[in-house]
Short mmCIF file of C-alpha atoms in Angstrom, two decimals:
data_model
loop_
_atom_site.label_atom_id
_atom_site.label_comp_id
_atom_site.label_asym_id
_atom_site.label_seq_id
_atom_site.Cartn_x
_atom_site.Cartn_y
_atom_site.Cartn_z
CA MET Y 1 49.64 55.01 99.10
CA ARG Y 2 48.53 53.70 95.85
CA GLU Y 3 45.56 55.85 95.62
CA ILE Y 4 47.74 58.89 96.29
CA PHE Y 5 50.23 57.64 93.67
CA GLU Y 6 47.28 57.27 90.93
CA ALA Y 7 46.00 60.88 91.88
CA GLU Y 8 49.44 62.14 91.68
CA LEU Y 9 50.22 60.59 88.29
CA ARG Y 10 46.85 61.81 87.02
CA GLN Y 11 47.89 65.27 88.02
CA VAL Y 12 51.11 64.72 86.04
CA GLY Y 13 49.12 63.80 82.91
CA ASP Y 14 46.95 66.73 83.35
CA ASP Y 15 49.93 68.98 83.54
CA LEU Y 16 51.20 67.62 80.47
CA ILE Y 17 48.07 68.17 78.68
CA GLU Y 18 47.85 71.76 79.93
CA MET Y 19 51.52 72.39 78.75
CA SER Y 20 50.40 71.01 75.51
CA ARG Y 21 47.39 73.32 75.31
CA LEU Y 22 49.77 76.37 75.86
CA VAL Y 23 52.03 75.05 73.27
CA GLU Y 24 49.26 74.61 70.75
CA SER Y 25 48.08 78.39 71.62
CA ALA Y 26 51.61 79.87 71.42
CA ILE Y 27 52.36 78.31 67.91
CA ARG Y 28 48.91 79.36 66.89
CA ARG Y 29 49.33 82.77 67.59
CA ALA Y 30 53.00 83.07 66.74
CA GLY Y 31 51.90 81.86 63.09
CA THR Y 32 49.23 84.62 63.11
CA ALA Y 33 51.83 87.29 64.24
CA LEU Y 34 54.21 86.04 61.63
CA LEU Y 35 51.88 85.84 58.75
CA GLU Y 36 49.77 89.24 59.60
CA ALA Y 37 52.75 91.18 61.06
CA ASP Y 38 50.77 91.49 64.16
CA HIS Y 39 53.30 93.28 66.69
CA GLN Y 40 51.11 93.05 69.78
CA LEU Y 41 50.07 89.32 69.21
CA ALA Y 42 54.00 88.67 68.77
CA GLN Y 43 54.58 90.49 72.13
CA GLU Y 44 51.98 88.26 73.80
CA VAL Y 45 53.35 84.84 72.68
CA ILE Y 46 56.90 86.19 73.76
CA ALA Y 47 55.51 87.16 77.16
CA SER Y 48 53.41 84.11 77.67
CA ASP Y 49 56.28 81.48 77.26
CA HIS Y 50 57.17 82.04 80.75
CA ALA Y 51 54.02 80.26 81.76
CA ILE Y 52 55.00 77.14 79.72
CA ASP Y 53 58.37 77.10 81.64
CA LYS Y 54 56.82 77.60 85.10
CA LEU Y 55 54.42 74.63 84.47
CA GLU Y 56 57.48 72.54 83.28
CA SER Y 57 59.40 73.29 86.54
CA ALA Y 58 56.27 72.54 88.54
CA LEU Y 59 55.57 69.28 86.74
CA ASP Y 60 59.28 68.25 86.96
CA GLU Y 61 59.09 69.00 90.80
CA ARG Y 62 56.06 66.99 91.09
CA CYS Y 63 57.89 63.92 89.21
CA VAL Y 64 60.91 64.09 91.40
CA HIS Y 65 58.69 64.12 94.57
CA LEU Y 66 56.68 61.14 93.38
CA LEU Y 67 59.88 59.18 92.68
CA ALA Y 68 61.13 60.10 96.18
CA GLN Y 69 58.09 59.53 98.15
CA GLN Y 70 56.63 56.50 96.15
CA ALA Y 71 59.79 54.57 94.72
CA PRO Y 72 57.93 53.53 92.01
CA VAL Y 73 59.20 50.62 89.80
CA ALA Y 74 58.62 48.75 86.37
CA THR Y 75 55.64 50.78 84.40
CA ASP Y 76 55.28 53.52 87.13
CA LEU Y 77 58.76 54.38 87.10
CA ARG Y 78 58.83 54.51 83.26
CA ILE Y 79 55.76 56.75 83.24
CA ILE Y 80 57.29 59.06 85.60
CA ILE Y 81 60.78 59.26 83.38
CA THR Y 82 58.72 59.67 80.40
CA ALA Y 83 56.57 62.33 81.78
CA LEU Y 84 59.85 64.38 82.63
CA ARG Y 85 61.22 63.84 78.84
CA ILE Y 86 57.83 64.95 77.40
CA SER Y 87 57.62 68.12 79.40
CA ALA Y 88 61.19 68.85 78.30
CA SER Y 89 60.09 68.62 74.75
CA LEU Y 90 57.04 70.68 75.26
CA GLU Y 91 58.92 73.30 76.82
CA ARG Y 92 61.22 73.51 73.97
CA MET Y 93 58.20 73.54 71.35
CA GLY Y 94 57.16 76.78 73.40
CA ASP Y 95 60.58 78.30 73.04
CA LEU Y 96 60.25 77.60 69.16
CA ALA Y 97 56.63 79.27 69.07
CA ARG Y 98 58.30 82.17 70.94
CA HIS Y 99 61.21 82.47 68.35
CA VAL Y 100 58.72 82.45 65.44
CA ALA Y 101 57.11 85.43 67.37
CA GLU Y 102 60.44 87.13 67.77
CA VAL Y 103 61.23 87.17 64.10
CA ALA Y 104 57.67 88.66 63.58
CA ARG Y 105 58.37 91.12 66.15
CA GLY Y 106 61.95 91.91 64.86
CA ARG Y 107 60.74 92.73 61.37
CA TYR Y 108 57.51 94.79 62.27
CA PRO Y 109 56.11 96.60 60.55
CA ALA Y 110 57.42 94.69 57.53
CA GLN Y 111 56.52 91.27 56.74
CA ALA Y 112 59.28 88.97 57.88
CA VAL Y 113 58.34 86.15 55.22
CA PRO Y 114 58.81 87.81 51.79
CA GLY Y 115 56.05 86.99 49.10
CA PRO Y 116 57.65 83.94 47.30
CA ALA Y 117 58.06 82.02 50.40
CA ARG Y 118 54.70 83.11 52.02
CA GLU Y 119 52.58 80.18 50.67
CA THR Y 120 55.26 77.71 52.04
CA PHE Y 121 55.10 79.31 55.42
CA VAL Y 122 51.30 79.43 55.51
CA LYS Y 123 51.31 75.63 54.98
CA MET Y 124 54.01 75.31 57.39
CA GLN Y 125 51.99 76.96 60.00
CA ALA Y 126 48.91 74.95 59.16
CA ALA Y 127 50.95 71.72 59.79
CA ALA Y 128 52.40 73.16 62.90
CA VAL Y 129 49.09 73.94 64.47
CA HIS Y 130 47.81 70.51 63.37
CA VAL Y 131 50.69 68.68 65.02
CA ALA Y 132 50.33 70.51 68.04
CA GLN Y 133 46.48 69.86 68.37
CA ARG Y 134 47.26 66.21 67.88
CA VAL Y 135 49.85 66.27 70.43
CA THR Y 136 47.17 67.45 72.93
CA SER Y 137 44.68 64.93 71.89
CA LEU Y 138 47.29 62.19 71.96
CA LEU Y 139 48.26 63.18 75.49
CA ALA Y 140 44.50 63.45 76.66
CA THR Y 141 43.39 60.14 74.95
CA ARG Y 142 46.26 57.94 74.56
CA ASP Y 143 44.98 56.82 71.30
CA VAL Y 144 48.16 55.75 69.52
CA ALA Y 145 46.78 56.45 66.21
CA LEU Y 146 47.21 59.91 66.51
CA ALA Y 147 50.91 59.43 67.02
CA ALA Y 148 51.06 57.96 63.38
CA GLU Y 149 49.26 61.22 62.45
CA VAL Y 150 51.87 63.25 64.12
CA GLU Y 151 54.59 61.56 62.01
CA GLN Y 152 52.80 62.32 59.08
CA ASP Y 153 52.42 66.03 59.81
CA ASP Y 154 56.29 66.04 60.56
CA ASP Y 155 56.94 64.48 57.31
CA LEU Y 156 54.97 67.40 55.86
CA LEU Y 157 56.91 69.95 57.80
CA ASP Y 158 60.23 68.46 56.75
CA ALA Y 159 59.06 68.50 52.99
CA LEU Y 160 57.89 72.12 53.63
CA HIS Y 161 61.40 72.83 55.13
CA GLN Y 162 63.03 71.70 52.10
CA ASP Y 163 60.78 73.93 49.98
CA THR Y 164 61.94 77.02 52.06
CA PHE Y 165 65.41 76.33 50.84
CA ALA Y 166 64.42 75.76 47.40
CA ALA Y 167 62.60 79.08 47.35
CA SER Y 168 65.68 80.82 48.59
CA LEU Y 169 67.83 78.96 45.91
CA ALA Y 170 65.48 79.45 43.10
CA PRO Y 171 67.06 81.53 40.21
CA GLY Y 172 64.29 84.31 40.51
CA TRP Y 173 65.06 84.58 44.16
CA ALA Y 174 65.28 88.52 44.88
CA GLY Y 175 65.20 88.21 48.69
CA THR Y 176 67.23 90.58 50.58
CA PRO Y 177 70.00 88.99 52.90
CA GLN Y 178 67.81 89.60 55.88
CA GLU Y 179 64.83 87.84 54.24
CA THR Y 180 67.08 84.72 53.27
CA ILE Y 181 68.19 84.60 56.92
CA ASP Y 182 64.59 84.81 58.21
CA VAL Y 183 63.42 82.23 56.02
CA THR Y 184 66.14 79.89 56.90
CA LEU Y 185 65.66 80.31 60.64
CA LEU Y 186 61.70 80.35 60.50
CA GLY Y 187 62.07 77.11 58.58
CA ARG Y 188 64.33 75.48 61.23
CA TYR Y 189 61.92 76.51 63.93
CA TYR Y 190 59.17 74.80 62.36
CA GLU Y 191 61.16 71.90 61.38
CA ARG Y 192 62.30 71.40 65.05
CA PHE Y 193 58.87 72.00 66.38
CA GLY Y 194 57.75 68.92 64.35
CA ASP Y 195 60.73 66.95 65.61
CA HIS Y 196 59.79 67.50 69.29
CA ALA Y 197 56.11 66.58 68.40
CA VAL Y 198 57.12 63.03 67.18
CA SER Y 199 59.46 62.73 70.09
CA VAL Y 200 56.40 63.53 72.32
CA ALA Y 201 54.28 61.17 70.18
CA ARG Y 202 56.92 58.25 70.39
CA ARG Y 203 56.97 58.41 74.21
CA VAL Y 204 53.23 58.35 74.42
CA THR Y 205 53.21 55.47 72.24
CA PHE Y 206 55.83 53.80 74.50
CA LEU Y 207 53.88 54.27 77.39
CA VAL Y 208 50.63 52.67 76.12
CA THR Y 209 52.26 50.00 74.09
CA GLY Y 210 55.40 49.22 76.33
CA ASP Y 211 57.39 48.91 73.18
CA PHE Y 212 60.62 50.29 74.35
CA ASP Y 213 62.30 50.86 70.98
CA SER Y 214 60.09 53.69 70.25
CA GLU Y 215 61.32 55.45 73.09
CA HIS Y 216 65.04 55.58 72.06
CA ALA Y 217 64.43 56.25 68.41
CA HIS Y 218 66.06 59.81 67.90
CA THR Y 219 63.66 61.73 65.86
CA GLU Y 220 66.01 64.27 64.56
CA ALA Y 221 67.07 64.26 60.80
CA MET Q 1 73.46 47.93 98.93
CA ARG Q 2 75.09 51.24 99.32
CA GLU Q 3 78.42 49.93 97.91
CA ILE Q 4 76.77 48.68 94.74
CA PHE Q 5 74.71 52.06 94.57
CA GLU Q 6 78.14 53.99 94.69
CA ALA Q 7 79.68 51.98 92.10
CA GLU Q 8 76.87 52.26 89.63
CA LEU Q 9 76.75 56.02 90.36
CA ARG Q 10 80.43 56.20 89.43
CA GLN Q 11 79.66 54.39 86.27
CA VAL Q 12 76.95 56.91 85.48
CA GLY Q 13 79.48 59.65 86.16
CA ASP Q 14 82.24 57.98 84.06
CA ASP Q 15 79.77 57.45 81.19
CA LEU Q 16 78.86 61.12 81.20
CA ILE Q 17 82.71 61.96 81.09
CA GLU Q 18 83.08 59.54 78.03
CA MET Q 19 79.75 61.03 76.25
CA SER Q 20 81.57 64.49 76.78
CA ARG Q 21 84.85 63.30 75.45
CA LEU Q 22 83.14 61.98 72.20
CA VAL Q 23 81.16 65.45 71.80
CA GLU Q 24 84.59 67.19 72.22
CA SER Q 25 86.01 65.07 69.57
CA ALA Q 26 82.97 65.43 67.33
CA ILE Q 27 83.12 69.16 67.28
CA ARG Q 28 86.78 69.47 67.03
CA ARG Q 29 86.90 67.25 63.80
CA ALA Q 30 83.47 68.87 62.49
CA GLY Q 31 84.86 72.21 62.74
CA THR Q 32 88.16 71.18 61.08
CA ALA Q 33 86.06 69.46 58.35
CA LEU Q 34 84.15 72.56 57.82
CA LEU Q 35 87.05 74.99 57.66
CA GLU Q 36 89.35 72.80 55.61
CA ALA Q 37 86.44 71.42 53.50
CA ASP Q 38 87.55 67.88 54.38
CA HIS Q 39 85.09 65.45 53.04
CA GLN Q 40 86.66 62.21 54.60
CA LEU Q 41 86.65 63.86 58.15
CA ALA Q 42 82.90 65.23 57.77
CA GLN Q 43 81.97 61.65 57.12
CA GLU Q 44 83.83 60.32 59.87
CA VAL Q 45 82.20 62.65 62.39
CA ILE Q 46 78.55 61.88 60.73
CA ALA Q 47 79.13 58.16 61.09
CA SER Q 48 80.29 58.68 64.80
CA ASP Q 49 77.37 60.22 66.12
CA HIS Q 50 75.77 56.92 66.48
CA ALA Q 51 78.25 56.14 69.21
CA ILE Q 52 77.09 59.12 71.25
CA ASP Q 53 73.61 58.17 70.98
CA LYS Q 54 74.49 54.48 72.05
CA LEU Q 55 76.09 55.76 75.07
CA GLU Q 56 73.19 58.00 76.02
CA SER Q 57 70.80 55.01 75.71
CA ALA Q 58 73.01 52.87 77.77
CA LEU Q 59 73.55 55.53 80.33
CA ASP Q 60 69.61 56.46 80.56
CA GLU Q 61 68.87 52.59 81.08
CA ARG Q 62 71.60 52.45 83.75
CA CYS Q 63 69.84 55.29 85.56
CA VAL Q 64 66.39 53.92 85.16
CA HIS Q 65 67.56 50.66 86.67
CA LEU Q 66 69.35 52.57 89.57
CA LEU Q 67 66.10 54.22 90.36
CA ALA Q 68 64.06 51.10 90.31
CA GLN Q 69 66.47 48.77 92.31
CA GLN Q 70 67.84 51.51 94.68
CA ALA Q 71 64.86 53.60 95.01
CA PRO Q 72 67.11 56.69 96.02
CA VAL Q 73 65.88 59.66 97.67
CA ALA Q 74 67.14 63.23 98.40
CA THR Q 75 70.48 64.03 96.90
CA ASP Q 76 70.95 60.48 95.37
CA LEU Q 77 67.82 60.87 93.57
CA ARG Q 78 68.75 64.38 92.20
CA ILE Q 79 71.95 63.05 91.10
CA ILE Q 80 70.25 60.52 88.89
CA ILE Q 81 67.72 62.82 87.52
CA THR Q 82 70.41 65.27 86.68
CA ALA Q 83 72.44 62.75 84.96
CA LEU Q 84 69.58 61.95 82.70
CA ARG Q 85 69.31 65.66 81.83
CA ILE Q 86 73.01 65.91 81.14
CA SER Q 87 73.09 62.94 78.93
CA ALA Q 88 70.13 64.53 76.66
CA SER Q 89 72.11 67.60 76.41
CA LEU Q 90 75.36 66.09 75.43
CA GLU Q 91 73.44 63.89 72.85
CA ARG Q 92 72.22 67.14 71.55
CA MET Q 93 75.54 68.57 71.23
CA GLY Q 94 76.70 65.54 69.48
CA ASP Q 95 73.67 66.19 66.73
CA LEU Q 96 74.91 69.68 66.57
CA ALA Q 97 78.48 68.69 65.80
CA ARG Q 98 77.26 66.26 63.26
CA HIS Q 99 75.16 69.15 61.51
CA VAL Q 100 78.15 71.31 61.18
CA ALA Q 101 79.72 68.18 59.49
CA GLU Q 102 76.80 67.73 57.38
CA VAL Q 103 76.89 71.39 55.87
CA ALA Q 104 80.62 70.82 55.20
CA ARG Q 105 79.83 67.83 53.34
CA GLY Q 106 77.05 69.25 51.42
CA ARG Q 107 79.09 71.84 50.08
CA TYR Q 108 82.37 69.81 49.22
CA PRO Q 109 84.33 70.37 47.35
CA ALA Q 110 83.52 74.02 47.93
CA GLN Q 111 84.16 75.89 51.34
CA ALA Q 112 80.86 76.23 53.18
CA VAL Q 113 81.80 79.38 54.83
CA PRO Q 114 82.60 82.22 52.50
CA GLY Q 115 85.74 84.48 53.13
CA PRO Q 116 84.12 87.43 54.67
CA ALA Q 117 82.60 85.20 57.61
CA ARG Q 118 85.63 82.71 57.62
CA GLU Q 119 87.31 84.65 60.40
CA THR Q 120 84.05 84.56 62.72
CA PHE Q 121 83.71 80.86 62.17
CA VAL Q 122 87.36 80.24 63.14
CA LYS Q 123 86.52 81.86 66.29
CA MET Q 124 83.32 80.10 67.02
CA GLN Q 125 84.88 76.99 66.41
CA ALA Q 126 87.71 77.69 68.73
CA ALA Q 127 85.21 78.86 71.52
CA ALA Q 128 83.06 75.89 70.86
CA VAL Q 129 86.09 73.47 71.31
CA HIS Q 130 86.95 75.39 74.43
CA VAL Q 131 83.52 75.05 75.87
CA ALA Q 132 83.44 71.22 75.03
CA GLN Q 133 86.82 70.86 76.66
CA ARG Q 134 85.70 72.69 79.89
CA VAL Q 135 82.47 70.72 80.03
CA THR Q 136 84.48 67.45 80.11
CA SER Q 137 86.85 68.92 82.92
CA LEU Q 138 83.88 70.03 84.76
CA LEU Q 139 82.31 66.53 84.62
CA ALA Q 140 85.47 64.92 85.59
CA THR Q 141 86.53 67.41 88.42
CA ARG Q 142 83.23 69.11 89.53
CA ASP Q 143 85.28 72.22 90.01
CA VAL Q 144 82.58 74.46 89.73
CA ALA Q 145 84.80 77.60 88.88
CA LEU Q 146 84.88 76.02 85.41
CA ALA Q 147 81.11 76.42 85.14
CA ALA Q 148 81.61 80.08 85.16
CA GLU Q 149 83.95 79.79 82.38
CA VAL Q 150 81.62 77.66 80.33
CA GLU Q 151 79.24 80.64 80.50
CA GLN Q 152 81.88 82.98 79.45
CA ASP Q 153 82.66 80.92 76.38
CA ASP Q 154 79.02 80.90 75.79
CA ASP Q 155 78.79 84.58 75.94
CA LEU Q 156 81.42 84.69 73.27
CA LEU Q 157 79.46 82.23 71.35
CA ASP Q 158 76.47 84.50 71.59
CA ALA Q 159 78.55 87.53 70.44
CA LEU Q 160 79.99 85.80 67.39
CA HIS Q 161 76.62 84.38 66.37
CA GLN Q 162 75.54 87.91 66.26
CA ASP Q 163 78.67 88.82 64.08
CA THR Q 164 77.52 85.95 61.59
CA PHE Q 165 74.49 88.21 61.17
CA ALA Q 166 76.25 91.44 60.83
CA ALA Q 167 78.68 89.69 58.22
CA SER Q 168 75.54 88.59 56.01
CA LEU Q 169 73.92 92.04 56.40
CA ALA Q 170 76.79 94.02 55.64
CA PRO Q 171 76.30 96.41 52.64
CA GLY Q 172 79.45 94.58 51.15
CA TRP Q 173 78.06 91.05 51.47
CA ALA Q 174 78.36 89.42 48.14
CA GLY Q 175 77.44 85.89 49.30
CA THR Q 176 75.24 83.75 47.39
CA PRO Q 177 71.87 82.83 49.02
CA GLN Q 178 73.45 79.24 49.76
CA GLU Q 179 76.03 80.96 51.46
CA THR Q 180 73.75 83.03 53.41
CA ILE Q 181 71.52 80.14 54.58
CA ASP Q 182 74.77 78.24 55.53
CA VAL Q 183 76.15 81.09 57.48
CA THR Q 184 72.72 81.22 59.26
CA LEU Q 185 72.54 77.54 60.02
CA LEU Q 186 76.16 77.18 61.03
CA GLY Q 187 75.79 80.18 63.34
CA ARG Q 188 72.56 78.57 65.03
CA TYR Q 189 74.23 75.20 65.51
CA TYR Q 190 77.32 76.74 67.22
CA GLU Q 191 75.06 78.89 69.38
CA ARG Q 192 72.90 75.96 70.46
CA PHE Q 193 76.05 74.02 71.16
CA GLY Q 194 77.03 76.78 73.44
CA ASP Q 195 73.55 76.90 75.17
CA HIS Q 196 73.56 73.08 76.02
CA ALA Q 197 77.16 73.43 77.33
CA VAL Q 198 75.84 75.88 79.71
CA SER Q 199 72.90 73.86 80.59
CA VAL Q 200 75.16 70.89 81.49
CA ALA Q 201 77.46 73.31 83.49
CA ARG Q 202 74.65 74.77 85.57
CA ARG Q 203 73.35 71.13 86.16
CA VAL Q 204 76.75 70.11 87.54
CA THR Q 205 76.92 73.22 89.66
CA PHE Q 206 73.55 72.23 91.12
CA LEU Q 207 74.72 68.80 92.00
CA VAL Q 208 77.74 70.30 93.67
CA THR Q 209 76.04 73.13 95.58
CA GLY Q 210 72.76 71.80 95.76
CA ASP Q 211 71.47 75.20 94.74
CA PHE Q 212 68.42 74.03 92.85
CA ASP Q 213 67.70 77.56 91.46
CA SER Q 214 70.41 77.05 88.90
CA GLU Q 215 68.85 73.86 87.85
CA HIS Q 216 65.90 75.36 86.32
CA ALA Q 217 67.47 78.32 84.91
CA HIS Q 218 66.73 77.95 81.09
CA THR Q 219 69.69 78.88 79.16
CA GLU Q 220 68.30 79.80 75.97
CA ALA Q 221 68.09 83.34 74.50
#
C-alpha cells in the first residue's frame, strides 16, 4: 500500500510541476502578445488555458481518490490538502495570464499599453516570468530558499503595480479612458499573479518545514 | 464514531453559514461606506475582515482533523473537500468586500464613485447583497433552486460590470483618471464577488445532487 501511495504522491507532485510549467509558458506568451500586440499569440494563450484547467481537475480527482483509498494521516494528509490548494492557485495564475492575453487581443492591432506605462509593464512582465520560473523550480526542488525569492519578486510586482497608478495619475497623463482602464486591469492581473505565486511558495515551505503558520498567512494586500 | 462525525460535519456546515453571514454583512456595509462616503463604516469593514479569515482557518483545521480522524470515503469525503473549497471562496468574498471599503476610505471625504457611474454601482451593490443573502440561505437550506437565482444575480453583476466600462468610455465621460481607475477596480471587485458566489452555489448543488460536473465548472469569464 505504501509503495502505491508514494507513487501516487509523486504523480501529484509531477502534475503540479507540469501545471506550473504551463502557467510559466502562458504568462511568458501573454506578456509577449501584450507588449508586441501579437494577436495570434494572444489567441494561443487564451486557447491553451483549457489545458491548465484540465490538469487541475485531474490532479484534484487524484488527490480525492488518494484520500479515499489510503486514508492518510498527519504529514501525508497535509501534503494532499496542500496539493489541492496549490493546484487552485496555479489554475488561477493561468486565468490571469489568459486575462492579459485577452486585453492584448481586445486592443489589436493597437498596443494596449500606452507609451508612458510601457516601461513599467516591461518590468512587470519580466518579474512575472521570473516568479513563475521560480515557482516551477520550487515545486521541482523543494528548495525553500526559492520561496524567499518568490516573495521578493512579488514585492517588486507590488511596487510596479503602484507605478502603474502613478503613471495614470501623473499630471502629464494623456491616456484615453480605455487606456486608463487597460493599465488598471493589467496592473491588477500581474499583481494578483504575484500574490498567488507567494501563496504557492508559502505552502511548499509549509510542506518542507512543517511550519503551519506559513500555510495560513494570507498573501493578499 | 458516526455520531461524532455527524456532529462535526454539522459544525462545519454551521461555520460555513456563519462565514457567509459575515460576508453578507461585510458587503452590505462596504457598499454603504462606498455610496455614502462613510469613513467610519469603511474602517469597520476593513477591521472586521480578520474575523472571516480566522473562521476560515478554524474551519479548515476542523476539516483536516475530520479527514485524519474519521478517514471518510465517498460522499462524506466529498462533503469535506467541498467545504474546504467553499470556505476559500467565502474568504475571498470577504477580501473583495474589504477592497470596496478600502476604495471608499482612500477617497474620503470625496465620493469614490463619480456621478455618471453612481446608478450602476447602486445596482451592483444591491445585486451583490442579494447574491450574498442567497448564498447564506443556500448554505442553510440546501435548496438548490437558490443556486439558479445566484447564477441570475451573477449574470446581472456581469452586465452591470460591462455598464461600468460603457460609462467610462462614453463620449461625455468627464471623470478624472483617478475616477476611471476607481470605477474599473470597483467594477472588477463586484464582478469577482459574483463569480465566487456562483462557485459556492455550484459546489452546494454538487453536494445536494451528487452531480460532479457542476463541481468542476469554472465560473470565471
